[in-house]
Tab-separated table of C-alpha atoms in Angstrom:
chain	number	residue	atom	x	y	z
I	1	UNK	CA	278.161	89.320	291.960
I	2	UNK	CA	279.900	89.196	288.516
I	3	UNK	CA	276.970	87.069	286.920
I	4	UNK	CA	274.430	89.792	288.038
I	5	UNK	CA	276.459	93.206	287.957
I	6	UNK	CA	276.160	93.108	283.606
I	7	UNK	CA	272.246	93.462	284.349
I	8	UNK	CA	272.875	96.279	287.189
I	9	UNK	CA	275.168	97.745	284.383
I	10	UNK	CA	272.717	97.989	281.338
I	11	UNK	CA	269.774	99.603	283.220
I	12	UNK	CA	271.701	102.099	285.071
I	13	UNK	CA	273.358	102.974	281.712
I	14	UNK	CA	269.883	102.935	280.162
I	15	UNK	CA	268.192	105.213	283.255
I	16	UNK	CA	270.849	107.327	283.042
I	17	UNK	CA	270.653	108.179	279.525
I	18	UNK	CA	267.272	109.453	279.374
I	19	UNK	CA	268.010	110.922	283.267
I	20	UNK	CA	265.646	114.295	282.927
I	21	UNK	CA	265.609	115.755	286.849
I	22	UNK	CA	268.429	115.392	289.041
I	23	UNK	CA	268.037	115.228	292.703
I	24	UNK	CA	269.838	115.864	295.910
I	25	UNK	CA	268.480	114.501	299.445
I	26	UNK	CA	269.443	114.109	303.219
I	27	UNK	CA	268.496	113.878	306.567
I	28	UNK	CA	268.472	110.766	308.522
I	29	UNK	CA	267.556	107.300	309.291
I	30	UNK	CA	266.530	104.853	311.632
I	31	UNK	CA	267.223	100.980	312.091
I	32	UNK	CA	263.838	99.404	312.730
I	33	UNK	CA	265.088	96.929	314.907
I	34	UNK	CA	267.790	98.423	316.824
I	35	UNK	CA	266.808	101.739	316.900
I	36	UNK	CA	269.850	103.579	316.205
I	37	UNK	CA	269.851	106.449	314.141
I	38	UNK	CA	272.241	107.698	311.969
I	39	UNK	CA	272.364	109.993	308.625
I	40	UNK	CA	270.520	109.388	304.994
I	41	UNK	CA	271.925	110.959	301.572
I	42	UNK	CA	270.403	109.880	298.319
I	43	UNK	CA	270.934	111.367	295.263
I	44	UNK	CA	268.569	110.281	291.638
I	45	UNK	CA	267.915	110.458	288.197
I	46	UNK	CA	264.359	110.657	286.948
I	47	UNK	CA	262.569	110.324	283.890
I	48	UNK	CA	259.112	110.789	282.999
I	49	UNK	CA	257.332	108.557	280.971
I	50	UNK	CA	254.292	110.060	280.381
I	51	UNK	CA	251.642	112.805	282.420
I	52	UNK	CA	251.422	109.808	285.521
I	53	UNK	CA	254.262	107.819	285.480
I	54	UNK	CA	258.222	107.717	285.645
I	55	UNK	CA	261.935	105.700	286.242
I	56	UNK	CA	264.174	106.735	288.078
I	57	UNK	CA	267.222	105.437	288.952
I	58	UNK	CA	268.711	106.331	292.728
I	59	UNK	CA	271.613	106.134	294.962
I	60	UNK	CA	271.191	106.003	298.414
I	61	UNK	CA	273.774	105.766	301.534
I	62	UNK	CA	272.078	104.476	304.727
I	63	UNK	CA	274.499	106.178	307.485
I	64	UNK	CA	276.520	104.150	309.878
I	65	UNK	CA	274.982	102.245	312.953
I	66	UNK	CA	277.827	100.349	314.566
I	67	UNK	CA	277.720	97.218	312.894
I	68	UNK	CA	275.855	98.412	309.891
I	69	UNK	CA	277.540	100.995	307.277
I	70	UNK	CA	275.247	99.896	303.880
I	71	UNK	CA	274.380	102.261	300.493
I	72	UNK	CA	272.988	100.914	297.428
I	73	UNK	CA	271.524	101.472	293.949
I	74	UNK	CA	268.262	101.148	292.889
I	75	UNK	CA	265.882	101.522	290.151
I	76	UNK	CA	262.525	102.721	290.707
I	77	UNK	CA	259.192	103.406	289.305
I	78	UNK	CA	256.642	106.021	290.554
I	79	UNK	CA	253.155	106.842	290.114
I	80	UNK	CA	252.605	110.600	290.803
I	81	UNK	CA	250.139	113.083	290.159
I	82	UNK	CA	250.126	115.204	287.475
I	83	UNK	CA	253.079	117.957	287.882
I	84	UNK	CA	252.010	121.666	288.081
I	85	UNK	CA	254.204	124.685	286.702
I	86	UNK	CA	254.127	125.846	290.228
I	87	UNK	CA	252.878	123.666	293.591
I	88	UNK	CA	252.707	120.352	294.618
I	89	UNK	CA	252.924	117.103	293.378
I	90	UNK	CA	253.155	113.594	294.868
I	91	UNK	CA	254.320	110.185	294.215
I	92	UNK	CA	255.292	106.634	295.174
I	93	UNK	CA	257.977	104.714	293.751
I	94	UNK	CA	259.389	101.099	294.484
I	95	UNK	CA	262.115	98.665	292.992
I	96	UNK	CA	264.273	96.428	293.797
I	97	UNK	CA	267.506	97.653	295.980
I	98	UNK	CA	271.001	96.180	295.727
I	99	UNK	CA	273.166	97.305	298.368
I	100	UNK	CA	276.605	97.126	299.885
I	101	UNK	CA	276.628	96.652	303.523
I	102	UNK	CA	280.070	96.563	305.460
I	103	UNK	CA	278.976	94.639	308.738
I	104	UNK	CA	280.972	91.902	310.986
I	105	UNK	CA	281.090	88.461	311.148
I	106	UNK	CA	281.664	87.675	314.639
I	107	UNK	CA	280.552	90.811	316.047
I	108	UNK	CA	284.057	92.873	316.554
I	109	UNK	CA	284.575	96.000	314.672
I	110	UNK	CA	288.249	94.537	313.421
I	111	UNK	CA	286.159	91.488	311.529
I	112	UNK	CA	284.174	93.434	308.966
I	113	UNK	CA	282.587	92.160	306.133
I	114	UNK	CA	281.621	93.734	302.445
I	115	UNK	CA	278.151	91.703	302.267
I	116	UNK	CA	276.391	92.192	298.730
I	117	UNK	CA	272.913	91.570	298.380
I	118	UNK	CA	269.677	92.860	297.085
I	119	UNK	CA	266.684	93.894	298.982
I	120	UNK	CA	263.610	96.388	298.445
I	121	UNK	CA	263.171	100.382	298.740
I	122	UNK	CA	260.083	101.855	298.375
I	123	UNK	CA	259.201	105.366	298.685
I	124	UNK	CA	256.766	108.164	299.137
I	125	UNK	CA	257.586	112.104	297.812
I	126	UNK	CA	256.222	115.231	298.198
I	127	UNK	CA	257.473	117.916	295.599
I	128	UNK	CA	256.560	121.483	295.385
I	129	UNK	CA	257.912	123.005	292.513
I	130	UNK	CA	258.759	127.058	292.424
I	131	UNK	CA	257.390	128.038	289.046
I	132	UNK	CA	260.341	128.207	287.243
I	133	UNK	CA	259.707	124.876	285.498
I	134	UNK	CA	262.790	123.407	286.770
I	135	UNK	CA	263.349	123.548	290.148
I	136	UNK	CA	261.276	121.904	293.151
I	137	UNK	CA	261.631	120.887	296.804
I	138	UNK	CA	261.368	117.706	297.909
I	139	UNK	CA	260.440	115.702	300.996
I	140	UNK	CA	260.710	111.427	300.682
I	141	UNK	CA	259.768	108.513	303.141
I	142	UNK	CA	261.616	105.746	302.415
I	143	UNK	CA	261.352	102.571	303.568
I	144	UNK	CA	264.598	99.956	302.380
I	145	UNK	CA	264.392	95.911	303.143
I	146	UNK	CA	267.540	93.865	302.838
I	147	UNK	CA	268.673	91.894	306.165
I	148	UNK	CA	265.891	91.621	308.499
I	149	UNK	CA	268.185	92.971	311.542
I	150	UNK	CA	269.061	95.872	309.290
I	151	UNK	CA	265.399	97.412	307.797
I	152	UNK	CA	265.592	101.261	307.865
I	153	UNK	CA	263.103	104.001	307.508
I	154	UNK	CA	264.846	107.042	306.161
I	155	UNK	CA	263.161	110.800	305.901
I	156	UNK	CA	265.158	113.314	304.038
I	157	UNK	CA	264.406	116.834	302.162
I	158	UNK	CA	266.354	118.290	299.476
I	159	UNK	CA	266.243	119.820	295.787
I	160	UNK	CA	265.894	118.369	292.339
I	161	UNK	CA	266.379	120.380	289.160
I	162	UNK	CA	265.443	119.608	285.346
I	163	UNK	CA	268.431	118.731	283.164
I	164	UNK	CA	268.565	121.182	279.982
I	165	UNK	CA	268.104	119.471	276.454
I	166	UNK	CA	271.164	121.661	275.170
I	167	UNK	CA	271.719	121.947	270.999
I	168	UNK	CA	274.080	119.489	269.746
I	169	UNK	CA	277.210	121.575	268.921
I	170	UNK	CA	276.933	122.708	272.813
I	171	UNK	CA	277.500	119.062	273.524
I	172	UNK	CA	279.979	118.637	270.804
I	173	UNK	CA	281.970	121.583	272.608
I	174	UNK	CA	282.097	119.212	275.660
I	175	UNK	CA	282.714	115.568	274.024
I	176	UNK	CA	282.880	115.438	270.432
I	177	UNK	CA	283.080	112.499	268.430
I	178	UNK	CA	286.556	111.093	267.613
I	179	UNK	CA	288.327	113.011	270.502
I	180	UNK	CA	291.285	112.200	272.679
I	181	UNK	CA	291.779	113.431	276.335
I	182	UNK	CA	294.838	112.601	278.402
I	183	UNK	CA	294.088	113.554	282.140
I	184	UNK	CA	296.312	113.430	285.713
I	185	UNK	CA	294.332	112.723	288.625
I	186	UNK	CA	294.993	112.626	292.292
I	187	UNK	CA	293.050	112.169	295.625
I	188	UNK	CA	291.939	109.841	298.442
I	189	UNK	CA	290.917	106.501	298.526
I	190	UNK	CA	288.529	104.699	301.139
I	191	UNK	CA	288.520	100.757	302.907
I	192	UNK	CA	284.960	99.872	303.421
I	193	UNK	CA	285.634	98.998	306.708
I	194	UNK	CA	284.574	100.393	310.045
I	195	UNK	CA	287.565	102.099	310.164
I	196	UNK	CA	287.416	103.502	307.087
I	197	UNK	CA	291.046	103.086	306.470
I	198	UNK	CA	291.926	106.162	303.908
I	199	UNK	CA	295.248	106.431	301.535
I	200	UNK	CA	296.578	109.005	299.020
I	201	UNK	CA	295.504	107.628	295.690
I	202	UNK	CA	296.535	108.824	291.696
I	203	UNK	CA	296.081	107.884	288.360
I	204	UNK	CA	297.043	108.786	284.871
I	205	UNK	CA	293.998	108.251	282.741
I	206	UNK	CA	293.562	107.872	278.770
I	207	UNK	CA	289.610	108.834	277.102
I	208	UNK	CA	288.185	108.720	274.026
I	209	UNK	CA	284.998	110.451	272.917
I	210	UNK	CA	282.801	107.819	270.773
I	211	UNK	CA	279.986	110.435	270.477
I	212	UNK	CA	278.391	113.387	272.523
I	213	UNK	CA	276.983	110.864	274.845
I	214	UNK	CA	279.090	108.106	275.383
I	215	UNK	CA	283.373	107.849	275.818
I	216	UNK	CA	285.283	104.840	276.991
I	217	UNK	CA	288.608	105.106	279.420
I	218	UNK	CA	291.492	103.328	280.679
I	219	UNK	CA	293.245	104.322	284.326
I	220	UNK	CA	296.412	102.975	285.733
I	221	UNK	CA	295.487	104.148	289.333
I	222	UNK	CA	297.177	103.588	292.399
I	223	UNK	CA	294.723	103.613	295.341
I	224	UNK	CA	297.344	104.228	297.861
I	225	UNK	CA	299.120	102.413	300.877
I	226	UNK	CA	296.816	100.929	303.666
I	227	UNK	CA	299.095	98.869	306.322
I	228	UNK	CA	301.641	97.055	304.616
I	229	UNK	CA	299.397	96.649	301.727
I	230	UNK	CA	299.350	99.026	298.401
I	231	UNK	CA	296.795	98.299	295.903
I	232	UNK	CA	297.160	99.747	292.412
I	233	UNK	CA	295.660	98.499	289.055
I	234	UNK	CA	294.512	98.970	285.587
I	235	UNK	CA	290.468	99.795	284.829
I	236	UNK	CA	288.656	100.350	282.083
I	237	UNK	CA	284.925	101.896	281.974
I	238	UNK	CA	282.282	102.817	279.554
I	239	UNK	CA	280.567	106.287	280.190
I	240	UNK	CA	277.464	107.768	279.512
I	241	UNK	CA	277.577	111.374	279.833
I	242	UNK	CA	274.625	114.261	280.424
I	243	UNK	CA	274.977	117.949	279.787
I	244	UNK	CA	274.149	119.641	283.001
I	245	UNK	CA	275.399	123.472	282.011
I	246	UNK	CA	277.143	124.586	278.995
I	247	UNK	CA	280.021	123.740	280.410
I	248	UNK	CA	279.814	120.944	282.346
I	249	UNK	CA	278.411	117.207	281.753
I	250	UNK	CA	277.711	114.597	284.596
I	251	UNK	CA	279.221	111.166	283.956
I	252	UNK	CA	278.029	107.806	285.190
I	253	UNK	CA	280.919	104.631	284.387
I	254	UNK	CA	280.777	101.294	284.358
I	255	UNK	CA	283.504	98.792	284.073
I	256	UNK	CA	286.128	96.346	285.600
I	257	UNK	CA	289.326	96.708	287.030
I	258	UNK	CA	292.504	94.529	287.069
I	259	UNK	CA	294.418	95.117	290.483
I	260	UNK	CA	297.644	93.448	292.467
I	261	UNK	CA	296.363	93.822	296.174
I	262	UNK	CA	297.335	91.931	299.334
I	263	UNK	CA	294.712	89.916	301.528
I	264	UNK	CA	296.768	89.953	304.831
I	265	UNK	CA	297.755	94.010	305.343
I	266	UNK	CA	299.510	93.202	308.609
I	267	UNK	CA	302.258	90.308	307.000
I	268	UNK	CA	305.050	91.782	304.607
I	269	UNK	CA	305.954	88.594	303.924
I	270	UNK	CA	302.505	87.726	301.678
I	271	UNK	CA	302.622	88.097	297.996
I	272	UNK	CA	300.255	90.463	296.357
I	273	UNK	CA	297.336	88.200	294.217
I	274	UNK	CA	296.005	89.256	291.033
I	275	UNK	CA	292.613	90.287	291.216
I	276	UNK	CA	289.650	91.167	289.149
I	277	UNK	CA	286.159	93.303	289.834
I	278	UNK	CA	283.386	95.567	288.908
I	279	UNK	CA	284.179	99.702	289.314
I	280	UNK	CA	280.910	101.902	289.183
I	281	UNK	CA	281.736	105.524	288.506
I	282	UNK	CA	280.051	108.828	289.026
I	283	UNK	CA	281.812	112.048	287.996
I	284	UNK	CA	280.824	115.518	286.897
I	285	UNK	CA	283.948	117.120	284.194
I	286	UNK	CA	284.031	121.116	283.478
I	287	UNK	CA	285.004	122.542	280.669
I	288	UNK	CA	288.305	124.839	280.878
I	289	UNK	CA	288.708	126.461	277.221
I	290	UNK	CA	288.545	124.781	274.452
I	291	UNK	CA	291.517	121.812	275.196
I	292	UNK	CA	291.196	121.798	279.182
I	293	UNK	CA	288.955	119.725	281.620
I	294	UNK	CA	288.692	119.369	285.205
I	295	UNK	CA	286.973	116.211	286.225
I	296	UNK	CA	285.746	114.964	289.588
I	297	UNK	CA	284.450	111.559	290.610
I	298	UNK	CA	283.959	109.062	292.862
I	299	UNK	CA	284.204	105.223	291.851
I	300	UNK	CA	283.342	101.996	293.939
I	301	UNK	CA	285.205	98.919	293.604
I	302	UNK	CA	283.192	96.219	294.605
I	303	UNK	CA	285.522	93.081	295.765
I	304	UNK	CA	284.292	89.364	296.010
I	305	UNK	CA	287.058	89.050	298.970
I	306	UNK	CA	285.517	91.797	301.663
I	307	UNK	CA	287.657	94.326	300.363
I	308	UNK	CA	285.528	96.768	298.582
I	309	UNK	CA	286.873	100.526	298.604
I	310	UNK	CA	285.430	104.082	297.246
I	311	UNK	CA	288.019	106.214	295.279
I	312	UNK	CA	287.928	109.865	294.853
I	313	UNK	CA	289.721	111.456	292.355
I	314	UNK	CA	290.254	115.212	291.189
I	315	UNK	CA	292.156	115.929	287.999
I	316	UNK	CA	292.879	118.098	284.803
I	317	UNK	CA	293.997	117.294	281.022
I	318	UNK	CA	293.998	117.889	277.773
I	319	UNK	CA	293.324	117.368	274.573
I	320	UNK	CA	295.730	116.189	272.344
């Protein structure tokens, strides 16, 4: 995982950047073998790259079959007709599809696993877009391979909307150059396990603005007490940020995180290890007045010892 995730890093930051629609989808899936069904969310960032063609780069959470909870990222590219100030388009996209699957080893709930791996999502969209060039409807077909006993076909409708090109001193009034924010966060924080194990969680978190664009961070967070066990940790992140209003910007961070966590969260007598992994961020900040932010987001850590976890955080600062 750590060899590849520097390559997941620089083209999500890189699809991300140029991100031009944002879209929300849901409605459900189905496991090809099995047949259960379950719920489908995905949400994406698209870009067009000329009058037939376009990246995107997409997030998409699979539901949870019993033995089966798995979301994952993937970058895309699409072929679609040409896109009309007001009807329908359509399109099909493919790419390669790394996901996070929580599953089980010997087949009880209790054993779960954090299995990374990649696989392969392809995709076919209908859009019709309402004329006010940046708003459409949208139904998808997806189809995801990773494990053969775990294919999916997923069919969800939802709503994507152009992200404004907004003047520069509109973005500096969000993220200038040069600044300092100091910000106090609190919220919940999530096992990836069947059981979904949740905790109060917290942080105190340090940011500074390197341009309109782009700031870096630090977090001493605490994700909370599971069992016996409390993990808490140091992380640090680069983000890319995207105006989405005049006030408010939508974040993607990528990073690592430096934690004290205990394997065994049934024995008090085990000493807490030092550990080390990738955090992947998403977040969307608000702008207060002219010192204050609000910021939400929701960051995976993504363990090499089954222990991955997703950690939402609201919060407000300053700055100073």
């Amino acid at each position: 995982m750590r060899r590849i995730f520097p390559a997941i890093s620089l083209f999500l930051v890189s699809c991300f950047a140029a991100a031009q629609d944002a879209s929300l989808l849901a409605g459900g899936m189905q496991v090809d073998r099995s047949g259960e069904q379950s719920f489908a969310v995905n949400l994406g960032y698209t870009q067009r790259l000329g009058k037939y063609t376009a990246a995107s780069l997409e997030y998409t959470n699979e539901g949870h079959p019993r033995l089966h909870h798995r979301d994952g990222l993937t970058p895309q590219l699409w072929l679609h007709t040409a896109v009309p100030e007001r009807g329908f388009s359509f399109a099909v996209g493919a790419g390669p599809y790394y996901y996070f699957d929580t599953t089980t080893g010997s087949g009880a709930l209790a054993d779960y696993r954090n299995e990374h791996g990649w696989g392969i999502q392809a995709n076919f969209s209908a859009k019709y877009h309402l004329g006010d060039q940046r708003t459409y409807a949208e139904a998808r077909l997806s189809r995801i391979h990773g494990r053969r006993e775990h294919d999916s076909t997923l069919l969800m409708v939802g709503l994507g909307y152009e992200l404004r090109n907004l003047p520069h001193e509109v973005k500096a009034e969000n993220a200038d150059g040069g600044e300092d924010l100091i910000m106090v966060l609190a919220g919940r924080s999530i096992v990836n396990s069947f059981k979904s194990e949740k905790a109060t969680g917290g942080g105190i978190e340090y940011r500074h603005t390197l341009t309109p664009n782009m700031e870096w961070s630090v977090i001493a967070m605490s994700e909370g007490r599971v069992g016996v066990a409390e993990r808490k940790g140091v992380s640090s992140q680069l983000w890319l940020l995207r105006p989405f209003t005049e006030r408010t910007v939508l974040e993607l961070g990528m990073g690592g995180y430096v934690m004290r966590d205990q394997l065994n969260r049934d024995s008090v007598r085990e000493e807490p290890k030092t550990h080390f992994a990738p955090i992947a961020s998403i977040g969307m900040r608000w702008r207060l007045s002219p010192t204050w932010r609000a910021q939400l987001s929701w960051s995976r850590v993504i363990t090499d010892y089954h222990r991955d976890s997703d950690v939402f955080l609201l919060g407000v600062g300053s700055l100073y």
